[in-house]
Amino acid sequence: MTAFASSRPARRTAYVPSAALVPEVLRGSVLAVARMISRAEAGYAEAAEALAEIYRHGGKAHVLGITGVPGAGKSTLVAALIRAFAADGHKVGVVAVDPSSPFSGGAILGDRVRMSEAAQSCQAFVRSMATRGHLGGLARATLQAVDVLDAAGYSPIIIETVGVGQDEVEVVTAAHTIVVLSAPGLGDDIQAIKAGILEIADIHAISKSDRPDASATVAALRGMMSLGPARPGSDWQTPVLPVSSLSGERINELKDAISRHWDHLRDSGELRERERSIGRTRILGTARQLFQDRFKRDTGELEAHVQAVVSRTTDPSAAACLLLGWDNEVLA
């Protein structure tokens, strides 16, 4: 069964408790998966226990991050990868993160229509998700959506990030394999270094490989990669692959490189450390979000400290410690 989550309003049906959705998610029900992801994104307290149960059933999927600057063609590449992995019998899941509308807070769908045909012709589930002001290229519920897809049997699960350059690096702590997509003609040959995302790549892909200036970008990146492994402590040699998402040229080569990296992580033992990094980031990110949410709901205590900081009767560090219930000496 295939699915492509759209912005069309769903038919009104009786509310199904989240706990009742868990067995359906584990059986791979597309409707249950869509509902549970919606509840994660909305932050329903009622869904928290169900999402925790779903998390305990995951941990099997290969999570792939696709990132890069705007205009590189990430959505078109994701559509091509859906077809390539589906042709090998994989059940592909995609969480495509978009900027939020400044008015409604919803996702600006952008080029998601390019994925719809791929999702409809393959055993794929594609969900577009708004950042809702969350920095770092991902949405708040991105990893919970990955948990749901993981438990439902999807693998690989592709996270396509917003495409915001330097703030994009959060994806490195959310995925096992990172593909950084660049395009010729978006700047000089060292633009990738300026973007601040060169070092997070496990695989570099250069889109629009049929363009005459693509070879210069490929040569520049290969020269940089020849200096040594991009990741400290890893002996993985980051490949640089020119591809054409529209014609399909070398997409299978990219797919094979992604699969080789997954095998490398498991065979070398690096997968365990990446899982630890993902877990550590999720704990700290959740703690930060819970802290912020508390004072969004009850602004009185926060505003008292804001006034003290503005009037210079205290400093921001001391105010933060008081909000946390910490002794100010912890900063010493």
Coordinates of C-alpha atoms in Angstrom, one line a residue:
M1 CA 0.0 0.0 0.0
T2 CA 1.3 3.5 -0.8
A3 CA 0.6 6.8 0.8
F4 CA 1.4 10.4 0.3
A5 CA 0.3 12.8 3.1
S6 CA -1.3 15.9 1.6
S7 CA -2.8 19.0 3.0
R8 CA -6.4 18.0 2.1
P9 CA -8.7 17.8 5.1
A10 CA -9.4 14.3 6.3
R11 CA -12.9 13.0 6.7
R12 CA -14.3 13.4 10.3
T13 CA -14.2 10.0 12.1
A14 CA -14.6 8.9 15.7
Y15 CA -11.4 9.6 17.7
V16 CA -9.4 6.4 18.2
P17 CA -7.3 6.3 21.4
S18 CA -3.6 6.4 20.7
A19 CA -3.1 3.2 22.6
A20 CA -5.5 1.4 20.2
L21 CA -3.4 2.7 17.3
V22 CA -0.2 1.0 18.4
P23 CA -1.0 -2.6 17.3
E24 CA -2.2 -1.1 13.9
V25 CA 1.1 0.8 13.5
L26 CA 3.0 -2.4 14.2
R27 CA 1.0 -4.1 11.6
G28 CA 2.0 -1.4 9.1
S29 CA -1.5 0.3 8.8
V30 CA -0.9 3.4 6.7
L31 CA -3.9 5.1 8.4
A32 CA -2.6 4.4 11.9
V33 CA 0.9 5.6 10.9
A34 CA -0.6 8.9 9.6
R35 CA -2.7 9.4 12.6
M36 CA 0.1 8.7 15.1
I37 CA 2.5 11.1 13.3
S38 CA -0.2 13.8 13.3
R39 CA -0.6 13.4 17.1
A40 CA 3.2 13.5 17.6
E41 CA 3.4 16.7 15.6
A42 CA 0.5 18.2 17.5
G43 CA 2.0 17.3 20.8
Y44 CA -1.0 15.4 22.1
A45 CA -0.4 14.5 25.8
E46 CA -2.8 11.5 25.2
A47 CA -0.3 10.1 22.7
A48 CA 2.8 10.2 24.8
E49 CA 2.5 6.7 26.3
A50 CA 1.6 5.2 22.9
L51 CA 4.7 6.9 21.3
A52 CA 6.9 5.5 24.1
E53 CA 5.6 2.0 23.3
I54 CA 6.2 2.5 19.6
Y55 CA 9.7 3.6 20.3
R56 CA 10.4 0.4 22.2
H57 CA 9.5 -1.6 19.0
G58 CA 11.8 0.4 16.7
G59 CA 15.6 0.4 16.2
K60 CA 15.7 -1.6 13.0
A61 CA 15.5 1.0 10.2
H62 CA 18.3 2.6 8.4
V63 CA 17.7 6.4 8.8
L64 CA 19.1 8.4 5.9
G65 CA 19.4 12.2 6.0
I66 CA 19.3 14.3 2.8
T67 CA 20.6 17.8 3.3
G68 CA 22.1 20.7 1.4
V69 CA 21.5 24.2 0.3
P70 CA 18.2 25.4 -1.2
G71 CA 18.0 24.9 -4.9
A72 CA 20.2 21.8 -5.0
G73 CA 17.3 19.5 -5.9
K74 CA 16.8 17.5 -2.7
S75 CA 13.1 16.7 -3.3
T76 CA 13.8 15.5 -6.8
L77 CA 16.6 13.3 -5.5
V78 CA 14.4 11.9 -2.8
A79 CA 11.8 10.9 -5.4
A80 CA 14.5 9.2 -7.4
L81 CA 15.8 7.3 -4.3
I82 CA 12.3 6.2 -3.4
R83 CA 12.0 4.5 -6.8
A84 CA 15.5 3.0 -6.6
F85 CA 15.1 1.5 -3.2
A86 CA 11.5 0.3 -3.9
A87 CA 12.8 -1.5 -7.0
D88 CA 15.0 -3.5 -4.6
G89 CA 11.9 -4.4 -2.5
H90 CA 12.4 -1.9 0.3
K91 CA 9.4 -0.2 2.0
V92 CA 10.5 3.4 2.0
G93 CA 9.4 6.1 4.5
V94 CA 10.1 9.8 4.0
V95 CA 9.8 12.7 6.5
A96 CA 10.1 15.9 4.4
V97 CA 10.7 18.9 6.6
D98 CA 9.6 22.3 5.3
P99 CA 9.7 25.9 6.6
S100 CA 6.6 26.9 8.4
S101 CA 4.0 29.4 7.0
P102 CA 4.4 32.7 8.9
F103 CA 0.6 32.9 9.1
S104 CA -0.8 29.4 9.7
G105 CA 2.3 27.6 11.1
G106 CA 1.8 24.8 8.5
A107 CA 4.3 23.4 6.1
I108 CA 5.0 25.2 2.9
L109 CA 4.9 22.2 0.6
G110 CA 7.3 23.5 -2.0
D111 CA 8.4 20.7 -4.4
R112 CA 6.7 17.9 -2.5
V113 CA 4.5 17.3 -5.5
R114 CA 7.6 15.8 -7.2
M115 CA 7.5 13.0 -4.6
S116 CA 3.8 12.2 -5.0
E117 CA 4.2 10.1 -8.2
A118 CA 7.1 8.2 -6.7
A119 CA 5.1 7.5 -3.5
Q120 CA 2.0 6.4 -5.4
S121 CA 3.9 4.1 -7.7
C122 CA 6.0 2.5 -4.9
Q123 CA 5.4 1.0 -1.4
A124 CA 6.3 4.4 0.1
F125 CA 4.9 6.7 2.8
V126 CA 5.8 10.4 2.5
R127 CA 4.9 13.0 5.2
S128 CA 5.6 16.7 4.9
M129 CA 6.2 18.4 8.3
A130 CA 6.5 22.0 9.3
T131 CA 9.5 23.2 11.3
R132 CA 7.2 25.5 13.4
G133 CA 10.1 27.7 14.3
H134 CA 12.4 24.8 15.3
L135 CA 16.0 25.6 14.3
G136 CA 18.5 23.2 12.9
G137 CA 16.8 22.0 9.7
L138 CA 14.4 19.6 11.4
A139 CA 10.9 19.8 12.9
R140 CA 10.2 19.1 16.6
A141 CA 8.4 15.8 16.0
T142 CA 10.7 14.6 13.1
L143 CA 12.3 11.8 15.2
Q144 CA 9.0 10.7 16.6
A145 CA 7.7 10.4 13.1
V146 CA 10.8 8.3 12.3
D147 CA 10.0 6.1 15.3
V148 CA 6.5 5.5 14.0
L149 CA 7.7 4.6 10.5
D150 CA 10.5 2.4 12.0
A151 CA 8.0 0.4 14.1
A152 CA 5.7 0.1 11.0
G153 CA 8.5 -1.7 9.1
Y154 CA 9.7 1.1 6.8
S155 CA 13.4 1.1 5.9
P156 CA 15.2 3.1 4.8
I157 CA 13.6 6.1 6.3
I158 CA 14.6 9.3 4.6
I159 CA 14.7 12.7 6.4
E160 CA 14.8 15.5 3.9
T161 CA 15.7 18.7 5.8
V162 CA 14.7 22.3 5.1
G163 CA 17.9 23.3 3.4
V164 CA 19.2 26.2 5.5
G165 CA 22.9 26.0 5.2
Q166 CA 24.8 26.4 8.5
D167 CA 21.8 25.5 10.8
E168 CA 21.3 22.3 8.9
V169 CA 23.8 20.3 10.9
E170 CA 21.2 19.0 13.4
V171 CA 20.4 16.2 10.9
V172 CA 23.8 14.6 11.7
T173 CA 22.5 13.6 15.1
A174 CA 19.2 12.3 13.7
A175 CA 20.3 9.9 11.0
H176 CA 22.8 7.1 10.4
T177 CA 23.9 8.1 7.0
I178 CA 24.1 11.7 5.8
V179 CA 24.0 12.6 2.1
V180 CA 24.9 16.2 1.4
L181 CA 23.6 17.4 -2.0
S182 CA 25.3 20.2 -3.8
A183 CA 24.6 21.7 -7.2
P184 CA 26.9 23.4 -9.7
G185 CA 26.4 27.1 -10.3
L186 CA 25.3 28.0 -6.7
G187 CA 28.6 29.7 -5.9
D188 CA 32.3 29.2 -6.2
D189 CA 34.0 25.9 -5.9
I190 CA 34.5 26.2 -2.1
Q191 CA 30.9 27.2 -1.3
A192 CA 30.4 23.9 0.4
I193 CA 33.0 24.8 3.0
K194 CA 31.3 28.2 3.6
A195 CA 28.0 26.5 4.1
G196 CA 29.4 24.7 7.2
I197 CA 28.0 21.3 6.2
L198 CA 30.9 19.8 4.3
E199 CA 32.2 17.8 7.3
I200 CA 28.9 16.1 8.2
A201 CA 28.7 14.2 4.9
D202 CA 29.0 10.5 4.7
I203 CA 28.3 10.8 1.0
H204 CA 28.5 13.9 -1.3
A205 CA 26.2 14.0 -4.2
I206 CA 26.4 16.6 -7.0
S207 CA 23.0 17.1 -8.7
K208 CA 22.4 18.2 -12.3
S209 CA 25.5 16.2 -13.5
D210 CA 24.7 16.9 -17.1
R211 CA 25.6 20.5 -16.7
P212 CA 29.1 21.5 -18.0
D213 CA 30.1 23.1 -14.7
A214 CA 29.3 20.0 -12.7
S215 CA 32.7 18.5 -13.3
A216 CA 34.5 21.4 -11.6
T217 CA 32.4 21.0 -8.4
V218 CA 33.0 17.3 -8.4
A219 CA 36.7 17.8 -8.8
A220 CA 36.8 20.4 -6.0
L221 CA 35.0 18.2 -3.5
R222 CA 37.0 15.1 -4.4
G223 CA 40.2 17.1 -3.8
M224 CA 38.9 18.0 -0.3
M225 CA 37.9 14.5 0.5
S226 CA 41.3 13.1 -0.5
L227 CA 42.8 14.9 2.6
G228 CA 41.3 12.2 4.9
P229 CA 38.2 10.9 6.5
A230 CA 35.5 13.6 7.1
R231 CA 34.4 12.0 10.4
P232 CA 36.9 11.8 13.3
G233 CA 37.4 8.2 14.4
S234 CA 36.1 6.7 11.1
D235 CA 37.9 5.1 8.3
W236 CA 35.0 5.6 5.9
Q237 CA 36.2 7.4 2.8
T238 CA 33.4 9.8 1.7
P239 CA 32.6 9.3 -1.9
V240 CA 31.6 12.2 -4.2
L241 CA 29.1 11.1 -6.8
P242 CA 27.6 13.2 -9.7
V243 CA 24.0 12.3 -10.3
S244 CA 21.0 13.4 -12.4
S245 CA 17.7 12.9 -10.5
L246 CA 15.6 13.7 -13.6
S247 CA 17.3 11.2 -16.0
G248 CA 18.2 8.7 -13.2
E249 CA 21.9 8.8 -14.2
R250 CA 24.0 7.1 -11.4
I251 CA 21.1 7.1 -8.9
N252 CA 21.6 3.4 -8.5
E253 CA 25.3 4.1 -7.8
L254 CA 24.3 6.5 -5.1
K255 CA 21.8 4.0 -3.6
D256 CA 24.5 1.3 -3.5
A257 CA 26.9 3.8 -1.7
I258 CA 24.2 4.4 0.9
S259 CA 23.8 0.7 1.4
R260 CA 27.6 0.2 1.7
H261 CA 27.8 2.9 4.3
W262 CA 25.0 1.2 6.3
D263 CA 27.0 -2.1 6.1
H264 CA 30.1 -0.3 7.1
L265 CA 28.5 1.2 10.2
R266 CA 27.3 -2.2 11.4
D267 CA 30.5 -4.1 10.5
S268 CA 32.9 -1.5 12.0
G269 CA 30.9 -1.0 15.2
E270 CA 30.4 2.7 14.4
L271 CA 26.6 2.2 14.4
R272 CA 26.6 1.9 18.2
E273 CA 28.3 5.2 18.6
R274 CA 25.9 6.9 16.2
E275 CA 23.0 5.4 18.1
R276 CA 24.4 6.8 21.3
S277 CA 24.8 10.2 19.7
I278 CA 21.2 10.2 18.5
G279 CA 20.0 9.1 21.9
R280 CA 22.0 11.8 23.7
T281 CA 20.7 14.5 21.4
R282 CA 17.1 13.3 21.8
I283 CA 17.3 13.4 25.6
L284 CA 18.8 16.9 25.7
G285 CA 16.5 18.2 23.0
T286 CA 13.4 16.9 24.8
A287 CA 14.6 18.4 28.1
R288 CA 15.1 21.8 26.4
Q289 CA 11.7 21.6 24.8
L290 CA 9.9 20.6 28.0
F291 CA 11.6 23.5 29.8
Q292 CA 10.5 26.0 27.1
D293 CA 7.0 24.5 27.0
R294 CA 6.6 24.9 30.7
F295 CA 7.2 28.6 30.6
K296 CA 5.1 29.1 27.5
R297 CA 2.1 27.8 29.4
D298 CA 2.8 29.8 32.6
T299 CA 4.6 33.0 31.7
G300 CA 4.2 34.6 35.1
E301 CA 7.3 33.2 36.7
L302 CA 9.4 33.8 33.6
E303 CA 8.2 37.4 33.2
A304 CA 9.3 38.2 36.7
H305 CA 12.8 37.1 35.9
V306 CA 12.7 38.9 32.5
Q307 CA 11.8 42.1 34.4
A308 CA 14.7 41.6 36.8
V309 CA 17.1 41.1 33.9
V310 CA 15.8 44.1 32.0
S311 CA 16.2 46.3 35.2
R312 CA 19.7 44.9 35.7
T313 CA 18.9 43.7 39.2
T314 CA 20.1 40.2 38.2
D315 CA 21.8 38.7 35.2
P316 CA 20.5 36.2 32.7
S317 CA 22.6 33.3 34.0
A318 CA 21.4 33.7 37.6
A319 CA 17.8 34.1 36.3
A320 CA 18.1 30.8 34.3
C321 CA 19.5 29.0 37.4
L322 CA 16.5 30.2 39.4
L323 CA 14.1 29.0 36.8
L324 CA 15.8 25.6 36.8
G325 CA 15.8 25.5 40.6
W326 CA 19.6 25.4 40.7
D327 CA 22.1 27.1 43.0
N328 CA 23.8 29.8 41.1
E329 CA 27.1 28.3 42.1
V330 CA 26.7 25.5 39.5
L331 CA 28.0 28.0 36.9
A332 CA 31.2 28.6 38.8

